[in-house]
Amino acid sequence: MNTPLPPAEELALIDRELAQLNARRLYLLGRRDWLLRLPVPPVWAPPGPAAPNASAQEASAPSAQNVLLTLGAVLLAVAALAFTLLSWGSLGIAGRSAVLAAVTAAALAAPAVLLRRGLRSTAESVAAVGLLLTVLDAYALYAVGMPDTDATAYASGAAAVLAAAWAAYGAGLRKLRIPLPAAVLAAQFPLPLAALAAQAGPLEIGWALLATAALDAALTLRIRVAAVPAAVLGAGALLTGVTESWSAGSAGGALAPAALLLAGAALGTAAARREPRAWAAALAGGLAAVVAVGGVARQGLDPAWTVVVHLLVALPLLAAVRVPALPAPVRRGLAWAGAVVAALAALAGASAVAPTLLARIRVLNEVWAGTTPAADPYWPGAAVPVILLVTAGAAGWLSRALARPEPAGAAGVLAWAGLFTAPELLGFPVAAVFAAQLAVTGAAGVLALRATARGAGIVAAGCALVGAANVSLGALDGRAATFAVWGVLGACCAAGAAYGTAARPIRSGAAVCAVGYATALLAASGAAADLAVVWWALPVLAVPAAVAALGPRLGGVRVPAEIAAAVSGLLALALSAGRTGTLALVLALAGVICAGAAVREDRRVPAGWAAGALFVAATWVRLADSGVTTPEAYTLPVTVPALAVGLLRRRRDPRASSWTAYGPGLAATLLPSLLAVLGGSPAGIGHWLRPLLLGLAALAVTLAGARRRLQAPLVLGGAVLAAVALHELAPYVVQVAGALPRWVPPALAGLLLLAVGATYEKRLRDARRLRDALGRLR
């Protein structure tokens, strides 16, 4: 049983439903009235059930009507063109002109009658035909009455008359939408055609375009479509002014284009004041003003200083963002104009700086030669630093004015580029160039360490990194410069890594750079001492040794410093790879360093494993260098005590991993013997005793691991046993495969795939069980 509503709520509900019914009734009445005004009123029939096979309507009545009216208007227009341009019967051009005039009058008068009867769409179509007929009448008048008149001048006058006539016609019949846009279209031609008829120059044509654009801008408030030709013709006028300004040979010759550009700037600013959405007009106006003033002031200057002049002219436009008296669209457009010019100037400066920075790569062709010439600057002199520093100042001011971080980042990059390249572009001595660039790089590093904003710190750090890499590359031209520059940079990076209040990523980067510079300095010292390349590895090993000794004193940068030190150790191994004896010595020393690092509890496992691997590798390399063909004589004495030590550890700590207890001892013998087997002759050719003994030993280790449930013996023994078996059976497998028909291997492979696919789920379960079983082993 429903609970009745209170009277007040029920009354409100009834009022809402009545309001909805009234709204629906008004909509249906309006729709009915429109249907009754159609040219052929539809036959009304009482509603009934729809026929089961009736097809749905694919087009509504209004859309079908519009299509028919458009096609009819197009056909009438084609017929009128054919009637006017082609001879028809015995009528001359005068007769055809009279017929056209009568038809035109009827076509222009018919829409008024059609509008009174509510046939608006038909009136639009007939009016479009009438407007086209007026164009044909103008042509007929020219052909009959003024055949000797200049065609361009006549077209200019006819376009003006047609524009005025169409505008008056549209004002008289305001319900028609075609005449006014057509009048705007016709109004685009009188002034440009008149300039062409008078054989005017580019500037006069530009003024004609600008005047027409101004007329369009004035019409925009009433006819929105006039904004499109206003923008197009205004852009054409400004481009004409820019072209003439840049091609002027003197300041006097640039005054006339400047006047055109300033007039266009005034028009764009005025358009932005009247229309809030037209801020792009103010942008174009601001750019035009910059080109106008800069075109007059740049005469007689080098290209670089021309950029400076345009930049200085554009900077005041940025201040528009702080002028509240200007409308918002004008402020936005002018500020964007200044920003665009500043960005283009910055790109021009960067295009001149890039070759200067990249030229130092040529030093790598001949290190320490002292003869590498400096790069020829694209724009010599002080113009490039001025461009970069001025744009940096403008970006910094804009960042504070808008309270946004993006311009501040651009300001930092531009300021660094200007200060870093200024000494070289100004032709300073080499020592002064290096000193100034080191100072700029150090200043960028200090800013990176002391920056409070994350973005600013990253930008400063990036500038410091690029500057350090560039000046380090340039220092390779001389020995003294190499040690001086790299030493200063390495010391600065070490100091930055120790700076406790800086962000950790920046300090970590400084630590990595400090380790890198230390490595480079030690390698350079080996080269300066005329040592062979393989002996450079010994001083390079001092870097990981020092990092391992410092250990916990490195604080928050410990991990990145140790990673960089590990890379230095790998470099030392690569340097010593050319001589096996030196390689064995370096491997042993690296193992000692890792063993020293493994003393600390937090580094015991990774450093201990690395130390063991390095010692074993050093032993193998030494044995190979000594020409030993029986490595077991040297590895077994190591394996036996290692396994004994592992057994004692397992007794003291049953939870110790079998890899820690038995892995190093087993690997010390199994892996060198396996390498000897794999490097020897196949079974049946040569010695057979080593594969047999190694296979038996691996089998015993595997069985022991399975019995004692130990992972290391099981995995190592099984892997070695499988490798020996494959090596020994390989010749027989190849022989059997060669004897089989060629269709047998694909057939066997197909059967295997079918079997695996049929038992896929079971194989997955077996693989998981094997993985879990190995995981449970120690």
XYZ file of C-alpha atoms in Angstrom, residues 43-672:
630
model
C -1.846 14.381 -46.397
C -2.940 13.768 -42.856
C -4.031 10.293 -41.902
C -4.980 8.926 -38.530
C -2.194 7.072 -36.806
C -2.224 3.347 -37.231
C 0.080 0.397 -36.947
C 3.145 0.531 -39.142
C 3.336 -1.872 -42.058
C 5.576 -4.768 -41.240
C 7.668 -4.363 -44.409
C 7.727 -0.558 -44.532
C 11.226 0.841 -45.060
C 12.561 3.506 -42.708
C 12.948 7.020 -44.082
C 16.577 7.757 -44.995
C 16.155 11.541 -45.312
C 13.923 14.006 -43.523
C 11.621 16.347 -45.392
C 13.740 19.497 -44.809
C 16.979 17.814 -45.942
C 15.367 16.429 -49.089
C 13.851 19.840 -49.819
C 17.230 21.553 -49.454
C 18.884 19.081 -51.784
C 16.250 19.630 -54.445
C 16.435 23.415 -54.140
C 20.222 23.405 -54.316
C 20.235 21.205 -57.400
C 17.626 23.442 -59.028
C 19.656 26.567 -58.317
C 22.821 24.970 -59.693
C 21.059 23.915 -62.875
C 19.622 27.385 -63.381
C 23.073 28.902 -62.851
C 24.618 26.563 -65.427
C 21.872 27.401 -67.887
C 22.408 31.136 -67.358
C 26.146 30.794 -67.927
C 25.608 28.813 -71.089
C 23.021 31.352 -72.307
C 25.361 34.292 -71.744
C 28.667 32.901 -72.934
C 27.455 30.935 -75.954
C 25.539 32.204 -78.933
C 21.871 31.270 -78.872
C 19.929 31.316 -82.068
C 19.969 34.639 -83.907
C 20.100 36.787 -80.739
C 23.158 38.989 -80.473
C 24.854 40.003 -77.300
C 22.480 42.987 -76.936
C 19.424 40.742 -77.187
C 20.802 38.300 -74.738
C 21.640 41.161 -72.393
C 18.047 42.377 -72.509
C 16.750 38.873 -71.795
C 19.207 38.513 -68.928
C 18.163 41.841 -67.439
C 14.500 40.810 -67.464
C 15.246 37.413 -65.974
C 17.489 39.001 -63.338
C 14.777 41.416 -62.273
C 12.295 38.573 -61.961
C 14.766 36.413 -60.016
C 15.555 39.228 -57.576
C 11.896 40.114 -57.065
C 10.624 36.572 -56.577
C 12.224 36.002 -53.094
C 10.120 38.810 -51.591
C 6.923 37.044 -52.666
C 8.225 33.658 -51.540
C 9.185 35.002 -48.112
C 5.699 36.405 -47.564
C 4.336 32.920 -48.195
C 6.807 31.360 -45.765
C 8.885 29.604 -48.447
C 12.266 30.696 -47.129
C 14.396 27.877 -48.551
C 12.971 28.404 -52.026
C 13.577 32.134 -51.681
C 17.240 31.488 -50.791
C 17.727 29.358 -53.892
C 16.059 31.866 -56.213
C 18.045 34.727 -54.637
C 21.317 32.871 -55.244
C 20.370 32.517 -58.919
C 19.464 36.206 -59.058
C 22.856 37.244 -57.617
C 24.641 35.117 -60.181
C 22.561 36.710 -62.916
C 23.712 40.167 -61.783
C 27.292 39.062 -62.419
C 26.304 37.939 -65.885
C 24.528 41.258 -66.443
C 27.741 43.072 -65.558
C 29.603 41.000 -68.111
C 26.937 41.663 -70.730
C 27.138 45.402 -70.049
C 30.894 45.293 -70.553
C 30.581 43.290 -73.762
C 27.866 45.550 -75.235
C 28.581 49.037 -73.991
C 32.252 49.223 -72.974
C 34.271 46.671 -74.932
C 37.291 48.999 -75.162
C 37.494 49.609 -71.399
C 40.359 48.033 -69.481
C 39.069 44.679 -68.234
C 40.788 44.879 -64.840
C 39.542 48.397 -64.161
C 36.020 47.460 -65.218
C 36.118 44.346 -62.989
C 37.148 46.565 -60.064
C 34.246 48.956 -60.601
C 31.776 46.149 -61.267
C 32.815 44.388 -58.073
C 32.272 47.589 -56.082
C 28.828 48.148 -57.625
C 27.821 44.543 -57.097
C 29.003 44.615 -53.484
C 26.932 47.733 -52.782
C 23.898 46.378 -54.642
C 24.032 43.015 -52.911
C 24.434 44.676 -49.520
C 21.388 46.883 -50.180
C 19.420 43.861 -51.421
C 20.338 41.892 -48.301
C 19.408 44.824 -46.055
C 16.014 45.006 -47.729
C 15.340 41.278 -47.401
C 16.867 40.567 -44.004
C 15.472 37.070 -43.824
C 17.778 35.986 -46.645
C 21.203 34.741 -45.540
C 23.015 34.732 -48.889
C 23.151 38.388 -50.070
C 25.249 39.862 -47.238
C 28.026 37.216 -47.344
C 28.009 37.528 -51.128
C 28.406 41.302 -50.782
C 31.364 40.760 -48.444
C 32.944 38.421 -50.985
C 32.480 40.943 -53.807
C 33.941 43.719 -51.647
C 37.311 41.941 -51.571
C 38.093 42.746 -55.196
C 37.609 46.461 -55.960
C 40.736 47.906 -54.312
C 43.228 45.133 -55.254
C 41.927 45.071 -58.834
C 42.125 48.842 -59.018
C 45.761 48.697 -57.880
C 46.533 46.097 -60.518
C 44.779 48.166 -63.156
C 46.908 51.170 -62.217
C 50.040 49.008 -62.540
C 50.907 49.700 -58.925
C 53.960 48.290 -57.180
C 54.028 45.738 -54.352
C 53.612 48.370 -51.641
C 50.550 49.918 -53.284
C 48.996 46.475 -53.658
C 49.785 45.841 -50.008
C 47.985 49.069 -49.030
C 45.001 47.983 -51.118
C 44.922 44.637 -49.359
C 45.244 46.297 -45.955
C 42.449 48.786 -46.689
C 40.179 45.942 -47.763
C 41.085 44.030 -44.604
C 40.207 47.096 -42.540
C 36.791 47.243 -44.243
C 36.281 43.564 -43.485
C 37.255 44.116 -39.868
C 34.675 46.869 -39.599
C 32.019 44.542 -41.009
C 32.960 41.686 -38.670
C 30.748 42.929 -35.839
C 27.669 42.550 -38.061
C 28.753 39.812 -40.449
C 30.911 37.197 -38.756
C 32.029 35.669 -42.018
C 33.946 38.859 -42.835
C 36.607 37.806 -40.292
C 37.981 35.197 -42.703
C 38.790 37.549 -45.618
C 40.017 40.130 -43.114
C 42.576 37.667 -41.783
C 43.619 36.469 -45.245
C 44.031 39.909 -46.819
C 45.647 41.328 -43.685
C 48.197 38.517 -43.718
C 48.879 39.183 -47.404
C 49.455 42.870 -46.729
C 51.825 42.141 -43.827
C 53.789 39.603 -45.828
C 54.176 42.171 -48.588
C 55.478 44.699 -46.074
C 57.894 42.197 -44.547
C 59.268 41.244 -47.954
C 59.791 44.853 -48.966
C 61.341 45.735 -45.601
C 63.874 42.927 -45.738
C 64.787 43.727 -49.345
C 65.257 47.464 -48.698
C 68.812 48.668 -49.229
C 68.732 51.709 -46.974
C 66.911 53.168 -44.014
C 64.985 55.503 -46.305
C 63.899 52.617 -48.490
C 62.636 50.774 -45.414
C 60.394 53.641 -44.264
C 57.581 52.970 -46.744
C 57.310 49.246 -45.856
C 57.527 50.241 -42.192
C 54.508 52.525 -42.612
C 52.525 49.664 -44.133
C 53.556 47.316 -41.326
C 52.735 49.830 -38.604
C 49.327 50.412 -40.150
C 48.753 46.661 -40.134
C 49.888 46.521 -36.505
C 47.381 49.227 -35.588
C 44.625 47.381 -37.417
C 45.437 44.094 -35.648
C 45.505 45.753 -32.233
C 42.203 47.503 -32.907
C 40.620 44.227 -34.017
C 41.778 42.551 -30.793
C 40.304 45.375 -28.725
C 36.891 44.994 -30.365
C 36.766 41.193 -30.469
C 37.970 39.280 -27.367
C 38.636 36.129 -29.395
C 40.865 37.906 -31.905
C 44.047 37.937 -29.791
C 45.907 36.412 -32.767
C 45.349 39.725 -34.584
C 47.270 41.495 -31.813
C 49.985 38.858 -32.139
C 50.313 39.555 -35.872
C 50.255 43.273 -35.179
C 53.036 42.991 -32.628
C 55.222 41.015 -35.031
C 54.543 43.547 -37.786
C 55.592 46.405 -35.517
C 58.837 44.623 -34.624
C 59.691 44.043 -38.286
C 58.787 47.654 -39.138
C 61.045 49.262 -36.558
C 63.763 46.632 -36.872
C 63.801 46.927 -40.663
C 64.645 50.626 -40.436
C 67.227 50.207 -37.662
C 69.018 47.197 -39.101
C 70.367 48.882 -42.209
C 74.153 48.527 -42.482
C 74.404 45.934 -39.681
C 75.701 42.366 -39.727
C 73.107 39.582 -39.626
C 73.892 38.830 -35.992
C 73.371 42.424 -34.900
C 70.189 42.522 -36.983
C 68.837 39.783 -34.721
C 69.876 41.846 -31.704
C 68.024 44.897 -33.034
C 64.795 42.972 -33.626
C 65.132 41.377 -30.193
C 65.528 44.735 -28.452
C 62.510 46.088 -30.323
C 60.407 43.090 -29.320
C 61.271 43.038 -25.614
C 58.933 45.918 -24.658
C 56.040 43.861 -25.997
C 56.579 41.373 -23.177
C 55.773 44.123 -20.694
C 52.203 44.136 -22.013
C 51.372 41.358 -19.540
C 51.842 43.871 -16.709
C 49.701 46.649 -18.235
C 46.179 46.238 -16.825
C 44.874 49.191 -18.871
C 45.067 47.091 -22.043
C 42.306 44.596 -22.808
C 43.168 40.979 -22.113
C 43.279 39.913 -25.806
C 45.666 42.762 -26.625
C 47.921 41.913 -23.688
C 47.974 38.273 -24.670
C 48.680 38.923 -28.337
C 51.449 41.475 -27.758
C 53.128 39.322 -25.118
C 53.048 36.337 -27.443
C 54.555 38.469 -30.214
C 57.448 39.428 -27.968
C 57.883 35.812 -26.869
C 57.903 34.571 -30.478
C 60.612 37.035 -31.488
C 62.659 36.171 -28.383
C 62.318 32.450 -29.130
C 63.424 32.937 -32.740
C 66.395 34.998 -31.562
C 67.300 32.279 -29.056
C 67.157 29.656 -31.807
C 69.396 31.812 -33.980
C 71.877 32.144 -31.124
C 71.750 28.402 -30.450
C 72.444 27.684 -34.126
C 75.624 29.741 -33.768
C 76.627 28.165 -30.443
C 76.168 24.530 -31.469
C 79.056 24.446 -34.015
C 81.343 26.028 -31.426
C 80.551 23.347 -28.863
C 80.713 20.443 -31.311
C 83.989 21.591 -32.874
C 85.958 20.242 -29.907
C 85.234 16.702 -31.042
C 88.050 17.222 -33.546
C 90.518 16.993 -30.651
C 89.966 13.228 -30.575
C 91.687 12.930 -33.951
C 95.044 13.728 -32.327
C 95.085 13.863 -28.534
C 97.717 16.056 -26.839
C 98.826 17.468 -30.197
C 98.373 21.093 -29.165
C 97.589 22.023 -32.767
C 93.811 21.637 -33.032
C 92.478 24.918 -34.483
C 89.482 26.624 -32.977
C 86.177 26.440 -34.819
C 85.233 29.253 -37.147
C 82.217 30.848 -35.441
C 79.065 31.103 -37.496
C 78.567 34.671 -36.246
C 81.865 36.027 -34.925
C 82.009 38.711 -32.286
C 79.890 39.597 -29.287
C 76.489 39.434 -30.972
C 75.766 35.794 -30.082
C 76.477 36.153 -26.343
C 74.409 39.347 -26.325
C 71.488 37.531 -27.970
C 71.632 34.655 -25.518
C 72.043 36.803 -22.415
C 69.307 39.248 -23.398
C 66.850 36.424 -24.133
C 67.848 34.800 -20.842
C 67.033 38.009 -18.981
C 63.717 38.313 -20.797
C 62.805 34.699 -19.971
C 63.690 35.235 -16.321
C 61.549 38.372 -16.122
C 58.671 36.596 -17.817
C 58.938 33.715 -15.358
C 58.543 36.096 -12.428
C 55.753 38.024 -14.125
C 53.733 34.898 -14.932
C 54.824 32.910 -11.861
C 55.636 29.881 -14.036
C 58.797 27.744 -13.901
C 59.166 26.978 -17.629
C 60.634 30.358 -18.663
C 63.050 30.158 -15.718
C 64.474 26.886 -17.050
C 64.925 28.409 -20.506
C 66.584 31.435 -18.902
C 69.109 29.211 -17.127
C 70.038 27.313 -20.283
C 70.385 30.474 -22.362
C 72.461 32.274 -19.725
C 74.793 29.292 -19.422
C 75.188 29.028 -23.219
C 75.963 32.738 -23.541
C 78.501 32.849 -20.720
C 80.131 29.533 -21.641
C 80.741 30.350 -25.304
C 81.464 34.072 -24.937
C 85.236 33.738 -24.265
C 85.767 31.535 -27.320
C 83.577 33.639 -29.597
C 85.353 36.801 -28.490
C 88.753 35.301 -29.317
C 90.240 35.091 -25.813
C 93.531 33.191 -25.280
C 93.225 29.450 -24.710
C 94.105 29.655 -21.019
C 91.550 32.411 -20.464
C 88.915 30.421 -22.335
C 89.446 27.351 -20.143
C 89.504 29.450 -16.957
C 86.257 31.247 -17.859
C 84.486 28.054 -18.917
C 85.561 26.287 -15.735
C 84.187 29.198 -13.722
C 80.859 29.074 -15.564
C 80.651 25.306 -15.145
C 81.435 25.603 -11.432
C 78.796 28.304 -11.009
C 76.213 26.062 -12.672
C 77.200 23.233 -10.348
C 76.833 25.459 -7.277
C 73.392 26.548 -8.441
C 72.427 22.906 -8.923
C 73.530 22.067 -5.388
C 71.824 25.028 -3.768
C 68.633 25.182 -5.831
C 65.465 24.799 -3.793
C 63.214 23.966 -6.750
C 63.679 20.528 -8.263
C 63.317 21.734 -11.855
C 65.859 24.523 -11.447
C 68.342 22.115 -9.892
C 67.977 19.656 -12.755
C 68.449 22.397 -15.368
C 71.551 23.749 -13.630
C 72.954 20.242 -13.204
C 72.396 19.509 -16.891
C 74.207 22.712 -17.886
C 77.082 21.878 -15.545
C 77.326 18.356 -16.958
C 77.381 19.531 -20.590
C 79.886 22.258 -19.781
C 82.171 19.852 -17.924
C 82.056 17.345 -20.778
C 82.817 20.029 -23.356
C 85.709 21.636 -21.510
C 87.116 18.206 -20.634
C 87.047 17.275 -24.294
C 88.784 20.506 -25.257
C 91.464 19.979 -22.585
C 92.676 16.856 -24.419
C 94.517 19.123 -26.824
C 97.376 19.509 -24.340
C 98.840 17.443 -21.490
C 99.009 20.251 -18.961
C 95.482 21.358 -19.818
C 94.214 17.789 -19.412
C 95.558 17.326 -15.901
C 94.674 20.867 -14.806
C 91.097 20.878 -16.120
C 90.282 17.304 -15.139
C 91.806 17.778 -11.705
C 89.790 20.930 -11.025
C 86.570 19.365 -12.250
C 87.161 16.188 -10.280
C 87.795 18.155 -7.095
C 84.655 20.231 -7.656
C 82.579 17.087 -8.209
C 83.958 15.511 -5.039
C 83.112 18.664 -3.091
C 79.609 18.674 -4.570
C 79.090 15.032 -3.589
C 80.046 15.917 -0.007
C 77.609 18.860 0.107
C 75.077 17.518 2.562
C 72.124 19.850 1.977
C 71.789 19.317 -1.766
C 69.248 16.999 -3.339
C 70.356 13.377 -3.359
C 70.118 12.840 -7.160
C 72.408 15.810 -7.795
C 74.889 14.699 -5.126
C 74.829 11.199 -6.558
C 75.589 12.549 -10.008
C 78.458 14.582 -8.593
C 79.856 11.464 -6.913
C 79.695 9.492 -10.152
C 81.452 12.321 -11.988
C 84.137 12.506 -9.289
C 84.847 8.780 -9.666
C 84.905 9.170 -13.435
C 87.387 12.061 -13.330
C 89.620 10.151 -10.909
C 89.622 7.197 -13.283
C 90.393 9.406 -16.266
C 93.231 11.160 -14.439
C 94.880 7.873 -13.459
C 94.557 6.536 -16.995
C 96.021 9.790 -18.324
C 98.907 9.479 -15.847
C 99.699 6.050 -17.269
C 99.671 7.513 -20.777
C 101.875 10.410 -19.673
C 104.370 7.936 -18.204
C 104.578 6.204 -21.626
C 103.314 2.931 -20.183
C 101.756 0.300 -22.382
C 97.981 0.385 -22.447
C 97.695 -2.887 -20.551
C 99.583 -1.347 -17.609
C 97.157 1.558 -17.349
C 94.864 -0.863 -15.547
C 97.032 -0.871 -12.427
C 96.619 2.838 -11.563
C 92.950 2.686 -12.591
C 92.379 -0.008 -9.941
C 93.262 2.582 -7.316
C 89.823 4.157 -7.821
C 87.702 1.147 -6.760
C 90.215 0.506 -3.982
C 89.746 4.039 -2.643
C 85.943 3.831 -2.880
C 85.972 0.469 -1.092
C 88.222 1.906 1.633
C 86.032 4.948 2.195
C 82.932 2.780 2.437
C 80.437 4.124 5.007
C 82.036 7.559 4.970
C 80.431 8.216 1.598
C 76.994 8.503 3.205
C 74.047 8.894 0.866
C 76.182 8.751 -2.305
C 77.737 5.412 -1.403
C 75.741 3.250 -3.797
C 76.245 5.406 -6.950
C 79.932 5.816 -6.077
C 80.350 2.063 -5.732
C 78.569 1.460 -9.026
C 80.873 3.965 -10.736
C 83.864 2.293 -9.066
C 82.691 -1.079 -10.386
C 82.601 0.408 -13.883
C 86.165 1.656 -13.341
C 87.161 -1.893 -12.351
C 85.618 -3.246 -15.551
C 87.570 -0.627 -17.489
C 90.754 -1.829 -15.832
C 89.954 -5.400 -16.883
C 89.300 -4.252 -20.444
C 92.589 -2.346 -20.545
C 94.557 -5.375 -19.351
C 92.874 -7.852 -21.682
C 95.637 -7.548 -24.265
C 98.124 -9.574 -22.169
C 97.112 -12.655 -20.185
C 99.734 -12.211 -17.483
C 98.669 -8.642 -16.774
C 95.029 -9.689 -16.911
C 95.621 -12.358 -14.264
C 97.365 -9.808 -12.032
C 94.530 -7.279 -12.429
C 91.923 -9.973 -11.722
C 93.728 -10.961 -8.557
C 94.051 -7.349 -7.386
C 90.380 -6.736 -8.117
C 89.566 -9.839 -6.093
C 91.587 -8.445 -3.194
C 89.619 -5.184 -3.369
C 86.304 -7.035 -3.364
C 87.478 -9.225 -0.487
C 88.346 -6.102 1.481
C 84.904 -4.698 0.799
C 83.326 -7.996 1.862
C 84.632 -7.442 5.369
C 81.677 -5.109 5.953
C 78.557 -7.028 6.830
C 76.228 -5.143 4.476
C 78.495 -5.920 1.502
C 79.513 -9.436 2.486
C 77.407 -11.418 0.062
C 77.797 -9.457 -3.224
C 81.423 -8.493 -2.627
C 82.287 -11.998 -1.404
C 80.848 -13.612 -4.502
C 82.643 -11.121 -6.708
C 85.914 -11.733 -4.883
C 85.600 -15.492 -5.283
C 84.767 -15.192 -8.978
C 87.705 -12.855 -9.561
C 90.157 -15.111 -7.731
C 89.002 -18.142 -9.694
C 89.192 -16.203 -12.952
C 92.681 -14.997 -12.078
C 93.724 -18.594 -11.437
C 92.322 -19.797 -14.741
C 93.967 -17.018 -16.681
C 97.291 -17.687 -14.956
C 97.040 -21.378 -15.757
C 96.197 -20.636 -19.370
C 99.083 -18.184 -19.575
C 101.462 -20.820 -18.203
C 100.397 -23.384 -20.803
C 98.922 -25.768 -18.267
C 96.912 -28.571 -19.898
C 95.946 -30.319 -16.671
C 94.196 -27.681 -14.556
C 93.028 -30.287 -12.043
C 96.495 -30.448 -10.555
C 96.049 -26.812 -9.476
C 92.340 -26.696 -8.806
C 91.918 -29.853 -6.732
C 94.240 -28.580 -3.958
C 91.945 -25.581 -3.727
C 88.703 -27.534 -3.944
C 89.447 -29.971 -1.112
C 90.108 -27.354 1.630
C 87.294 -25.170 0.291
C 84.830 -28.057 0.644
C 86.184 -28.814 4.112
C 85.660 -25.216 5.168
C 82.153 -25.334 3.746
C 81.390 -28.534 5.645
C 82.531 -26.959 8.915
C 80.391 -23.901 8.269
C 77.330 -26.057 7.561
C 77.867 -27.863 10.850
C 78.039 -24.571 12.743
C 75.188 -22.950 10.810
C 72.789 -25.519 9.308
C 70.814 -22.678 7.715
C 73.776 -21.558 5.585
C 73.201 -21.869 1.838
C 74.906 -24.684 -0.020
C 76.017 -22.149 -2.616
C 77.977 -20.269 0.042
C 79.405 -23.428 1.599
C 80.148 -25.672 -1.381
C 79.639 -23.538 -4.487
C 83.123 -21.911 -4.701
C 84.947 -25.192 -3.986
C 83.017 -27.232 -6.541
C 83.205 -24.520 -9.199
C 86.976 -24.196 -8.713
C 87.488 -27.680 -10.204
C 84.388 -28.497 -12.219
C 84.313 -25.375 -14.379
C 88.018 -25.321 -15.449
